[in-house]
C-alpha cells in the first residue's frame, strides 16, 4: 500500500470498479477496490464468521442430552459443520489482508459483533429443532443471496456453506415434526420453542430497509443483492406453510395472508428487544463470550504443543 | 488471553481438492497449520467432510506466484490475435460433416 496515486487516478479506478460491479463481474482479492468496500467486507465477513463460531454454543449445550444416538450423531455433525463454516469465512476474510488471529481476538475481547440470535438460551430439546428449522432456515435465505456477492472469496464460501446448511434445516424440521405428532407434552414443547424463536428469527434479517444504515452501500456494491425486508418476507412465506404442515402456530395474532401480493404479513417486530440484545443485554451475551474465552484458554496447550512439536522437528 | 507469538506465526496453506480420480485438483480455500502434515489433517477436516475429495494438496501460500490483475491485458495479449488456433477459423467444403 505504498501507492501515492493522485485523486484523479483514484476516481478513474473507482469508475472502473463500479463498472465492473455493474457488469456483475467478480472482484478478487488482488483487484483494486475502494478502501470502503474492503472495510465493509471485512466487517461483514468477520461478523458472519464469528456468528458461525458462537452459533456452536447454544446447540453444543444439547449434545450430551440428545434423546437418541441418531440425534446425537446428527447434532455433533451439525456443530462440526458450523466450525467449518466459520473457518471458510475467516479464510475468505484473510484474503482482504487481515489476520484471523486479530479477528478472533476482537471476538474474545468483546469488541466484535455476531448474530444476536445466538444470545438466546436453548432451554429444551425442541429448541434444537427450532434452531435448525428457523435459524438455519433464515441463514439459508440470507446466504443463498450472498452466494452471488460481488466479492469472489465470500461468494464461493457461501456456495459451499449453502450446500451443507440444507441438512441443518431439514434435521431441525424433522425434530419439530416428530415432537409435533408426539405426546401432548412433546407437542407443547415444540410449540413453546416456536413461540420463543419465531420473532428473534425474523430479527436475524436486520432492521427494516428504511432503518438499515449499511444496506444501501452493500447493495450498491453488489455485496447484498436483496434488502432485509425482501429476504425476511421470503423466509416468512416459506416458513408459515411449513408450520401449518406440522400443525404448529406462529405466535403472531396479526399474521394475515395478502391475496393480492401472495405474502404472509406479520405484525410489528419488537425492535427495542432487537437493539437491547445487539447492544449486549440479551439473555446469554455474557455466557456466550465466557464460554468462548474458556474454550480458547482450554485449547491453548494444544496449540502450544503443536508449535513446540514443529520447532523441535524443524 | 492473548495468543502466543508462536501461534500467530502458523503459516497459511492453500488447499486443493481432487473430487474424483481422473479429475484435476481445484482450489478449495486455505488453512493455518504448523507443518505440511498438520495442514493436510486440517484441510481434510475443513474441506472434505462429505467425500468432497479423494486427494488433497496443501501448498504454503507464500510460494505461490500469481499473475497480477493489472497485467490481464498485456500478459494474455499474445493469445488474442491468434484466431487460427480455433477450428472455426478454417473453411471446409459445404456438406462435409466429419468436422
Short mmCIF file of C-alpha atoms in Angstrom, two decimals:
data_model
loop_
_atom_site.label_atom_id
_atom_site.label_comp_id
_atom_site.label_asym_id
_atom_site.label_seq_id
_atom_site.Cartn_x
_atom_site.Cartn_y
_atom_site.Cartn_z
CA UNK A 1 0.00 0.00 0.00
CA UNK A 2 2.75 2.47 -0.88
CA UNK A 3 0.94 3.91 -3.86
CA UNK A 4 0.76 7.67 -3.92
CA UNK A 5 -1.93 7.89 -6.53
CA UNK A 6 -3.49 11.21 -7.31
CA UNK A 7 -7.14 11.93 -6.71
CA UNK A 8 -7.91 11.73 -10.42
CA UNK A 9 -6.29 8.31 -10.72
CA UNK A 10 -8.40 7.17 -7.79
CA UNK A 11 -11.60 8.47 -9.30
CA UNK A 12 -10.89 6.74 -12.61
CA UNK A 13 -10.16 3.49 -10.76
CA UNK A 14 -13.36 3.92 -8.80
CA UNK A 15 -15.28 4.39 -12.04
CA UNK A 16 -13.70 1.23 -13.45
CA UNK A 17 -14.52 -0.65 -10.27
CA UNK A 18 -18.13 0.48 -10.34
CA UNK A 19 -18.39 -0.51 -13.99
CA UNK A 20 -17.16 -3.99 -13.08
CA UNK A 21 -19.78 -4.22 -10.31
CA UNK A 22 -22.45 -3.07 -12.75
CA UNK A 23 -21.35 -5.76 -15.22
CA UNK A 24 -21.69 -8.40 -12.46
CA UNK A 25 -18.00 -9.23 -12.56
CA UNK A 26 -16.46 -10.98 -9.59
CA UNK A 27 -13.99 -8.92 -7.57
CA UNK A 28 -10.93 -10.92 -6.49
CA UNK A 29 -8.60 -10.16 -3.55
CA UNK A 30 -5.75 -8.68 -5.59
CA UNK A 31 -8.02 -6.47 -7.71
CA UNK A 32 -8.14 -2.77 -6.94
CA UNK A 33 -11.09 -1.96 -4.69
CA UNK A 34 -12.18 1.14 -2.78
CA UNK A 35 -10.93 1.14 0.80
CA UNK A 36 -14.53 1.43 1.98
CA UNK A 37 -15.54 -1.72 0.06
CA UNK A 38 -12.67 -3.60 1.70
CA UNK A 39 -13.61 -2.28 5.17
CA UNK A 40 -17.28 -3.10 4.78
CA UNK A 41 -16.45 -6.64 3.61
CA UNK A 42 -14.05 -7.24 6.48
CA UNK A 43 -16.69 -6.02 8.95
CA UNK A 44 -19.46 -8.10 7.44
CA UNK A 45 -17.45 -11.28 6.82
CA UNK A 46 -15.84 -11.21 10.27
CA UNK A 47 -19.26 -10.82 11.91
CA UNK A 48 -20.52 -13.69 9.80
CA UNK A 49 -17.58 -15.92 10.75
CA UNK A 50 -17.99 -15.06 14.45
CA UNK A 51 -21.68 -15.96 14.19
CA UNK A 52 -20.81 -19.43 12.90
CA UNK A 53 -18.41 -19.95 15.79
CA UNK A 54 -20.67 -18.59 18.56
CA UNK A 55 -23.55 -20.45 16.92
CA UNK A 56 -21.98 -23.71 18.05
CA UNK A 57 -22.62 -22.86 21.70
CA UNK A 58 -26.44 -22.99 22.03
CA UNK A 59 -26.51 -26.34 20.21
CA UNK A 60 -23.40 -27.73 21.86
CA UNK A 61 -25.40 -27.36 25.06
CA UNK A 62 -27.58 -30.33 23.98
CA UNK A 63 -25.04 -32.77 22.52
CA UNK A 64 -24.73 -34.79 25.71
CA UNK A 65 -28.51 -34.81 26.22
CA UNK A 66 -29.74 -35.60 22.70
CA UNK A 67 -32.62 -38.10 23.06
CA UNK A 68 -31.21 -40.84 20.80
CA UNK A 69 -27.86 -41.90 19.39
CA UNK A 70 -29.05 -40.87 15.91
CA UNK A 71 -29.91 -37.38 17.11
CA UNK A 72 -26.60 -37.12 18.93
CA UNK A 73 -24.55 -38.06 15.85
CA UNK A 74 -26.53 -35.61 13.74
CA UNK A 75 -26.07 -32.78 16.21
CA UNK A 76 -22.35 -33.45 16.51
CA UNK A 77 -22.01 -33.35 12.73
CA UNK A 78 -24.02 -30.14 12.51
CA UNK A 79 -21.97 -28.39 15.19
CA UNK A 80 -18.77 -29.53 13.45
CA UNK A 81 -20.11 -28.05 10.20
CA UNK A 82 -20.62 -24.70 11.94
CA UNK A 83 -16.95 -24.71 12.98
CA UNK A 84 -16.06 -25.45 9.35
CA UNK A 85 -18.28 -22.60 8.14
CA UNK A 86 -16.52 -20.22 10.50
CA UNK A 87 -13.18 -21.33 9.05
CA UNK A 88 -14.34 -20.92 5.41
CA UNK A 89 -15.38 -17.35 6.09
CA UNK A 90 -12.33 -16.43 8.20
CA UNK A 91 -10.22 -17.77 5.34
CA UNK A 92 -12.13 -15.60 2.86
CA UNK A 93 -11.71 -12.57 5.14
CA UNK A 94 -7.95 -13.12 5.34
CA UNK A 95 -7.69 -12.62 1.57
CA UNK A 96 -8.52 -8.96 2.31
CA UNK A 97 -5.29 -8.56 4.25
CA UNK A 98 -6.38 -9.18 7.83
CA UNK A 99 -5.12 -11.87 10.19
CA UNK A 100 -7.58 -14.42 11.54
CA UNK A 101 -5.99 -14.22 14.97
CA UNK A 102 -6.74 -10.50 15.17
CA UNK A 103 -10.37 -11.17 14.28
CA UNK A 104 -10.66 -13.93 16.88
CA UNK A 105 -9.00 -11.70 19.46
CA UNK A 106 -11.59 -8.97 18.79
CA UNK A 107 -14.33 -11.51 19.43
CA UNK A 108 -12.71 -12.68 22.68
CA UNK A 109 -12.23 -9.06 23.77
CA UNK A 110 -15.94 -8.43 23.29
CA UNK A 111 -15.27 -5.84 20.56
CA UNK A 112 -16.78 -7.80 17.67
CA UNK A 113 -20.41 -8.36 16.82
CA UNK A 114 -22.07 -11.64 15.91
CA UNK A 115 -25.65 -12.57 15.13
CA UNK A 116 -27.86 -11.75 18.11
CA UNK A 117 -29.91 -14.91 17.67
CA UNK A 118 -27.20 -16.85 19.49
CA UNK A 119 -27.72 -14.82 22.64
CA UNK A 120 -30.97 -16.67 23.33
CA UNK A 121 -30.92 -19.79 25.53
CA UNK A 122 -31.69 -23.37 24.44
CA UNK A 123 -34.00 -24.42 27.27
CA UNK A 124 -35.43 -27.66 25.88
CA UNK A 125 -34.64 -30.28 23.23
CA UNK A 126 -37.27 -28.68 20.99
CA UNK A 127 -35.05 -25.60 20.79
CA UNK A 128 -32.57 -27.67 18.81
CA UNK A 129 -35.37 -28.38 16.34
CA UNK A 130 -36.40 -24.73 16.25
CA UNK A 131 -32.82 -23.57 15.65
CA UNK A 132 -32.27 -25.93 12.72
CA UNK A 133 -35.63 -25.14 11.18
CA UNK A 134 -35.83 -21.38 11.80
CA UNK A 135 -32.31 -20.11 12.43
CA UNK A 136 -30.62 -22.21 9.77
CA UNK A 137 -33.66 -21.67 7.54
CA UNK A 138 -33.23 -17.90 7.83
CA UNK A 139 -29.49 -18.25 7.34
CA UNK A 140 -30.04 -20.19 4.10
CA UNK A 141 -32.28 -17.43 2.70
CA UNK A 142 -29.60 -14.87 3.52
CA UNK A 143 -26.66 -16.96 2.36
CA UNK A 144 -28.26 -18.02 -0.92
CA UNK A 145 -28.38 -14.32 -1.72
CA UNK A 146 -24.77 -13.83 -0.56
CA UNK A 147 -23.62 -16.67 -2.82
CA UNK A 148 -24.00 -14.08 -5.61
CA UNK A 149 -21.99 -11.42 -3.74
CA UNK A 150 -19.56 -9.39 -5.82
CA UNK A 151 -16.52 -10.49 -3.79
CA UNK A 152 -15.37 -13.87 -5.13
CA UNK A 153 -13.99 -15.49 -1.94
CA UNK A 154 -17.14 -14.58 0.01
CA UNK A 155 -19.45 -15.86 -2.71
CA UNK A 156 -17.51 -19.14 -3.01
CA UNK A 157 -17.59 -19.70 0.76
CA UNK A 158 -21.37 -19.16 0.64
CA UNK A 159 -21.87 -21.72 -2.13
CA UNK A 160 -20.03 -24.28 -0.03
CA UNK A 161 -21.99 -23.36 3.10
CA UNK A 162 -25.41 -23.41 1.41
CA UNK A 163 -24.82 -26.98 0.23
CA UNK A 164 -24.22 -28.02 3.84
CA UNK A 165 -26.94 -25.94 5.51
CA UNK A 166 -29.76 -27.80 3.84
CA UNK A 167 -29.16 -30.80 6.06
CA UNK A 168 -29.14 -28.48 9.08
CA UNK A 169 -32.55 -27.13 8.27
CA UNK A 170 -34.08 -30.49 7.45
CA UNK A 171 -32.84 -32.18 10.61
CA UNK A 172 -34.31 -29.31 12.65
CA UNK A 173 -37.67 -29.52 10.91
CA UNK A 174 -37.65 -33.29 11.39
CA UNK A 175 -37.18 -32.81 15.15
CA UNK A 176 -40.10 -30.34 15.24
CA UNK A 177 -42.34 -32.57 13.11
CA UNK A 178 -41.58 -35.58 15.33
CA UNK A 179 -42.37 -33.67 18.52
CA UNK A 180 -45.48 -32.12 16.98
CA UNK A 181 -47.02 -35.54 16.38
CA UNK A 182 -45.84 -36.93 19.73
CA UNK A 183 -47.47 -36.80 23.17
CA UNK A 184 -49.28 -33.71 24.41
CA UNK A 185 -46.21 -32.67 26.38
CA UNK A 186 -43.95 -33.08 23.34
CA UNK A 187 -46.33 -31.03 21.20
CA UNK A 188 -46.41 -28.31 23.82
CA UNK A 189 -42.62 -28.32 23.94
CA UNK A 190 -42.40 -27.84 20.17
CA UNK A 191 -44.97 -25.03 20.23
CA UNK A 192 -43.14 -23.32 23.10
CA UNK A 193 -39.86 -23.44 21.19
CA UNK A 194 -41.53 -21.94 18.12
CA UNK A 195 -43.05 -19.23 20.32
CA UNK A 196 -39.66 -18.23 21.66
CA UNK A 197 -37.61 -18.49 18.42
CA UNK A 198 -40.06 -17.02 15.89
CA UNK A 199 -39.54 -13.31 16.50
CA UNK A 200 -35.76 -13.49 17.04
CA UNK A 201 -35.57 -15.41 13.71
CA UNK A 202 -37.36 -12.57 11.91
CA UNK A 203 -34.92 -10.12 13.53
CA UNK A 204 -32.00 -12.06 12.02
CA UNK A 205 -32.56 -10.24 8.74
CA UNK A 206 -31.74 -6.94 10.42
CA UNK A 207 -33.66 -3.65 10.73
CA UNK A 208 -36.33 -2.60 8.23
CA UNK A 209 -34.87 -1.22 4.99
CA UNK A 210 -35.69 2.35 5.96
CA UNK A 211 -33.69 1.97 9.21
CA UNK A 212 -30.73 -0.03 7.92
CA UNK A 213 -27.55 2.03 7.85
CA UNK A 214 -25.34 -0.30 5.83
CA UNK A 215 -27.80 -1.76 3.34
CA UNK A 216 -27.67 0.94 0.66
CA UNK A 217 -23.92 0.78 0.36
CA UNK A 218 -23.79 -3.03 0.47
CA UNK A 219 -26.41 -3.23 -2.26
CA UNK A 220 -24.77 -0.59 -4.41
CA UNK A 221 -21.58 -2.66 -4.37
CA UNK A 222 -23.32 -5.92 -5.08
CA UNK A 223 -22.36 -7.46 -1.74
CA UNK A 224 -26.03 -7.80 -0.91
CA UNK A 225 -28.47 -8.42 -3.75
CA UNK A 226 -31.72 -8.19 -1.84
CA UNK A 227 -32.88 -5.97 1.01
CA UNK A 228 -33.50 -7.07 4.61
CA UNK A 229 -37.26 -6.79 4.21
CA UNK A 230 -37.34 -8.72 0.93
CA UNK A 231 -35.35 -11.58 2.47
CA UNK A 232 -37.47 -11.57 5.63
CA UNK A 233 -40.65 -11.78 3.55
CA UNK A 234 -39.29 -14.71 1.57
CA UNK A 235 -38.48 -16.51 4.84
CA UNK A 236 -41.92 -15.81 6.33
CA UNK A 237 -43.75 -17.06 3.23
CA UNK A 238 -41.73 -20.27 3.23
CA UNK A 239 -41.96 -20.92 6.96
CA UNK A 240 -45.68 -20.30 7.57
CA UNK A 241 -46.53 -23.12 5.19
CA UNK A 242 -44.03 -25.42 6.92
CA UNK A 243 -45.55 -24.58 10.34
CA UNK A 244 -49.04 -25.32 9.07
CA UNK A 245 -47.91 -28.67 7.71
CA UNK A 246 -46.98 -29.83 11.22
CA UNK A 247 -49.90 -28.07 12.96
CA UNK A 248 -47.83 -25.53 14.84
CA UNK A 249 -48.83 -21.86 15.06
CA UNK A 250 -46.50 -18.89 14.88
CA UNK A 251 -47.03 -16.52 17.83
CA UNK A 252 -48.46 -13.60 15.86
CA UNK A 253 -52.12 -12.62 16.29
CA UNK A 254 -51.80 -10.06 13.47
CA UNK A 255 -50.48 -12.50 10.87
CA UNK A 256 -52.57 -12.38 7.71
CA UNK A 257 -52.37 -13.54 4.12
CA UNK A 258 -52.47 -10.87 1.46
CA UNK A 259 -54.35 -12.26 -1.54
CA UNK A 260 -53.06 -9.50 -3.80
CA UNK A 261 -49.35 -9.98 -3.17
CA UNK A 262 -49.35 -13.61 -2.07
CA UNK A 263 -47.38 -12.57 1.03
CA UNK A 264 -47.92 -13.52 4.64
CA UNK A 265 -47.86 -10.20 6.51
CA UNK A 266 -46.62 -10.27 10.10
CA UNK A 267 -47.43 -7.96 12.98
CA UNK A 268 -44.88 -5.40 14.21
CA UNK A 269 -41.43 -6.64 15.25
CA UNK A 270 -40.20 -5.53 18.68
CA UNK A 271 -37.11 -3.56 17.64
CA UNK A 272 -36.45 -2.44 21.20
CA UNK A 273 -35.73 -6.06 22.04
CA UNK A 274 -33.52 -6.37 18.94
CA UNK A 275 -31.36 -3.37 19.91
CA UNK A 276 -31.22 -4.46 23.53
CA UNK A 277 -29.69 -7.80 22.50
CA UNK A 278 -27.39 -6.26 19.86
CA UNK A 279 -26.04 -3.88 22.48
CA UNK A 280 -25.07 -6.75 24.74
CA UNK A 281 -28.06 -7.10 27.04
CA UNK A 282 -29.67 -10.27 25.73
CA UNK A 283 -30.29 -13.31 27.91
CA UNK A 284 -26.94 -15.02 27.12
CA UNK A 285 -24.47 -12.43 25.76
CA UNK A 286 -22.15 -12.77 28.73
CA UNK A 287 -22.48 -16.55 28.93
CA UNK A 288 -21.55 -16.94 25.24
CA UNK A 289 -18.42 -14.81 25.48
CA UNK A 290 -17.36 -16.50 28.71
CA UNK A 291 -17.76 -19.90 27.02
CA UNK A 292 -15.67 -18.75 24.01
CA UNK A 293 -12.93 -17.43 26.29
CA UNK A 294 -12.88 -20.64 28.30
CA UNK A 295 -12.66 -22.75 25.13
CA UNK A 296 -9.82 -20.59 23.87
CA UNK A 297 -7.94 -20.83 27.17
CA UNK A 298 -8.57 -24.58 27.49
CA UNK A 299 -7.23 -25.15 23.98
CA UNK A 300 -4.08 -23.06 24.46
CA UNK A 301 -1.91 -26.02 25.50
CA UNK A 302 -2.86 -27.92 22.32
CA UNK A 303 -1.80 -25.02 20.14
CA UNK A 304 1.39 -24.52 22.16
CA UNK A 305 2.20 -28.25 21.83
CA UNK A 306 1.69 -28.14 18.04
CA UNK A 307 4.05 -25.17 17.78
CA UNK A 308 6.63 -26.81 20.05
CA UNK A 309 6.48 -30.04 18.02
CA UNK A 310 7.23 -28.31 14.75
CA UNK A 311 10.05 -26.27 16.27
CA UNK A 312 11.65 -29.43 17.64
CA UNK A 313 11.42 -31.20 14.28
CA UNK A 314 12.35 -28.21 12.14
CA UNK B 1 -5.72 -14.45 26.99
CA UNK B 2 -3.68 -13.10 24.12
CA UNK B 3 -2.34 -15.58 21.63
CA UNK B 4 1.30 -16.54 21.75
CA UNK B 5 3.64 -15.29 19.01
CA UNK B 6 4.34 -18.90 18.01
CA UNK B 7 0.64 -19.45 17.41
CA UNK B 8 0.29 -16.34 15.32
CA UNK B 9 3.10 -17.47 13.08
CA UNK B 10 1.41 -20.69 11.97
CA UNK B 11 1.74 -20.34 8.23
CA UNK B 12 -1.13 -20.27 5.76
CA UNK B 13 -1.58 -23.17 3.32
CA UNK B 14 -3.70 -23.18 0.18
CA UNK B 15 -5.82 -26.31 -0.16
CA UNK B 16 -6.58 -28.06 -3.46
CA UNK B 17 -9.08 -30.92 -3.64
CA UNK B 18 -9.45 -33.61 -6.27
CA UNK B 19 -13.10 -34.61 -6.26
CA UNK B 20 -12.72 -37.89 -8.20
CA UNK B 21 -9.91 -39.93 -9.64
CA UNK B 22 -9.05 -38.54 -13.05
CA UNK B 23 -10.33 -35.05 -12.22
CA UNK B 24 -7.98 -32.07 -11.81
CA UNK B 25 -7.26 -30.59 -8.38
CA UNK B 26 -9.19 -27.42 -7.65
CA UNK B 27 -8.58 -24.65 -5.16
CA UNK B 28 -10.89 -25.04 -2.14
CA UNK B 29 -9.60 -22.49 0.38
CA UNK B 30 -6.89 -22.21 2.97
CA UNK B 31 -5.94 -23.40 6.45
CA UNK B 32 -3.42 -22.39 9.09
CA UNK B 33 -1.09 -25.18 10.25
CA UNK B 34 2.32 -25.74 11.76
CA UNK B 35 3.62 -28.09 9.06
CA UNK B 36 2.52 -29.97 5.94
CA UNK B 37 1.14 -32.99 7.79
CA UNK B 38 -0.86 -30.77 10.13
CA UNK B 39 -2.09 -28.80 7.13
CA UNK B 40 -3.30 -31.99 5.43
CA UNK B 41 -5.24 -33.03 8.53
CA UNK B 42 -6.82 -29.60 8.91
CA UNK B 43 -7.64 -29.49 5.21
CA UNK B 44 -9.37 -32.87 5.45
CA UNK B 45 -11.48 -31.71 8.41
CA UNK B 46 -12.38 -28.36 6.87
CA UNK B 47 -12.77 -29.14 3.15
CA UNK B 48 -13.60 -32.85 2.91
CA UNK B 49 -16.27 -33.68 5.47
CA UNK B 50 -18.62 -35.02 2.78
CA UNK B 51 -16.36 -37.02 0.48
CA UNK B 52 -15.51 -33.90 -1.50
CA UNK B 53 -12.03 -35.24 -2.11
CA UNK B 54 -10.12 -38.41 -2.94
CA UNK B 55 -6.85 -36.50 -2.82
CA UNK B 56 -5.61 -33.25 -1.28
CA UNK B 57 -2.75 -30.91 -2.00
CA UNK B 58 -1.59 -28.35 0.54
CA UNK B 59 0.81 -25.67 -0.63
CA UNK B 60 2.39 -22.92 1.51
CA UNK B 61 0.59 -19.76 0.35
CA UNK B 62 3.87 -17.82 0.25
CA UNK B 63 5.34 -19.97 -2.52
CA UNK B 64 2.50 -19.32 -4.97
CA UNK B 65 3.32 -16.77 -7.65
CA UNK B 66 0.30 -15.32 -9.40
CA UNK B 67 -0.04 -13.04 -12.39
CA UNK B 68 -1.37 -9.65 -11.35
CA UNK B 69 -4.84 -8.37 -12.24
CA UNK B 70 -3.27 -5.19 -13.76
CA UNK B 71 -1.44 -7.36 -16.28
CA UNK B 72 -4.56 -9.02 -17.56
CA UNK B 73 -4.43 -7.18 -20.88
CA UNK B 74 -0.75 -7.22 -21.92
CA UNK B 75 0.06 -10.53 -20.27
CA UNK B 76 -2.56 -12.52 -22.12
CA UNK B 77 -2.42 -10.43 -25.30
CA UNK B 78 -0.41 -12.95 -27.31
CA UNK B 79 -3.45 -15.24 -27.33
CA UNK B 80 -5.90 -12.62 -28.58
CA UNK B 81 -4.82 -12.28 -32.19
CA UNK B 82 -4.44 -15.98 -32.96
CA UNK B 83 -7.87 -16.93 -34.16
CA UNK B 84 -6.17 -19.61 -36.28
CA UNK B 85 -5.77 -21.68 -33.11
CA UNK B 86 -9.52 -22.33 -33.18
CA UNK B 87 -11.19 -24.76 -35.58
CA UNK B 88 -13.81 -22.18 -36.63
CA UNK B 89 -11.00 -20.30 -38.41
CA UNK B 90 -10.91 -22.90 -41.17
CA UNK B 91 -13.36 -23.33 -44.03
CA UNK B 92 -14.45 -26.76 -45.16
CA UNK B 93 -16.42 -27.53 -48.31
CA UNK B 94 -20.20 -27.42 -47.88
CA UNK B 95 -21.83 -30.70 -46.97
CA UNK B 96 -18.76 -32.19 -45.33
CA UNK B 97 -19.91 -33.34 -41.90
CA UNK B 98 -16.88 -35.11 -40.46
CA UNK B 99 -15.81 -31.93 -38.63
#
